[in-house]
Amino acid sequence: MITVTLDALDLSALLCSRVCHDVISPVGAIVNGLEVLEDEDDAGMRDFAIDLIRKSAKQASARLQFARLAFGAAGSAGATIDLADAESVARGLFGDEKTKLAWSAPRALFPKNQVKLLLNLVVIATTTIPRGGLISVEVSGEGEAPTFVLTSQGSHARIPAHVEALIAGTPESGSVDAHGVQPYYAGLVARAAGMRVGFTIDGDTVTIRAESVAD
């Protein structure tokens, strides 16, 4: 397979599209809630609108904070990110109660690209259990040679089509669109971090394993 290489402008544009896609729904819900407050005098409807705005604002904030670490230049002044910060923003993604997150990792500073990879794998893990379930994240080893194991358990678990090829940088289509840019970017970060990502499935359990590539 031919490895696809995106130039900086295309990659940044696709990532921006991905982030906008993630936040447009809660932001739209906030706008709808404000319109209800402007037009409605019924106390029950106004309470509903306020609750909608509150929940949607919290969701939008959580998704932006996650994107800041997973895709952005957060912490660019240093070369490391605290895994506790990674856990905090990851938990913010699981507000719908359909999917639960179990996190087991040391409280330590890890190289920035390793943490960005871990967070991107959390996103991919959510796509392996479309009906919800449990995602367990385990981090072992030191920052020089860590191992990440993410286990997704849920009904109709599957390894999403094309995700392995996108992470490898060899999409079958020969191109990357806004839908596929996130796993493609995860692959770029994995290679920058000197790590290899693999997938296995057993019944309703998908395991994503990332480990350092031997020199």
mmCIF file of N, CA and C in Angstrom, residues 26 34 49 63 77 94 117 188 198 213:
data_model
loop_
_atom_site.group_PDB
_atom_site.id
_atom_site.type_symbol
_atom_site.label_atom_id
_atom_site.label_comp_id
_atom_site.label_asym_id
_atom_site.label_seq_id
_atom_site.Cartn_x
_atom_site.Cartn_y
_atom_site.Cartn_z
ATOM 1 N N PRO A 26 -23.555 20.546 20.314
ATOM 2 C CA PRO A 26 -23.886 21.215 21.576
ATOM 3 C C PRO A 26 -24.027 22.725 21.442
ATOM 4 N N LEU A 34 -31.476 29.277 23.914
ATOM 5 C CA LEU A 34 -31.589 30.729 24.061
ATOM 6 C C LEU A 34 -32.812 31.262 23.325
ATOM 7 N N ALA A 49 -35.311 24.861 28.871
ATOM 8 C CA ALA A 49 -34.312 25.551 28.049
ATOM 9 C C ALA A 49 -33.039 25.815 28.846
ATOM 10 N N ARG A 63 -15.619 18.913 25.209
ATOM 11 C CA ARG A 63 -15.068 18.503 23.911
ATOM 12 C C ARG A 63 -13.934 19.418 23.466
ATOM 13 N N ALA A 77 4.742 24.555 25.686
ATOM 14 C CA ALA A 77 5.909 25.170 26.310
ATOM 15 C C ALA A 77 6.832 24.121 26.918
ATOM 16 N N PHE A 94 -17.414 11.444 28.432
ATOM 17 C CA PHE A 94 -18.372 10.387 28.751
ATOM 18 C C PHE A 94 -19.501 10.914 29.630
ATOM 19 N N LEU A 117 -1.359 10.537 21.792
ATOM 20 C CA LEU A 117 -1.729 9.250 21.202
ATOM 21 C C LEU A 117 -2.753 8.544 22.076
ATOM 22 N N LEU A 188 -0.027 9.298 12.830
ATOM 23 C CA LEU A 188 1.097 10.233 12.756
ATOM 24 C C LEU A 188 1.721 10.442 14.138
ATOM 25 N N GLY A 198 -1.936 -1.731 17.553
ATOM 26 C CA GLY A 198 -2.550 -2.929 16.997
ATOM 27 C C GLY A 198 -3.935 -3.160 17.579
ATOM 28 N N VAL A 213 8.170 0.878 19.840
ATOM 29 C CA VAL A 213 8.837 0.098 18.818
ATOM 30 C C VAL A 213 10.278 -0.112 19.227
#
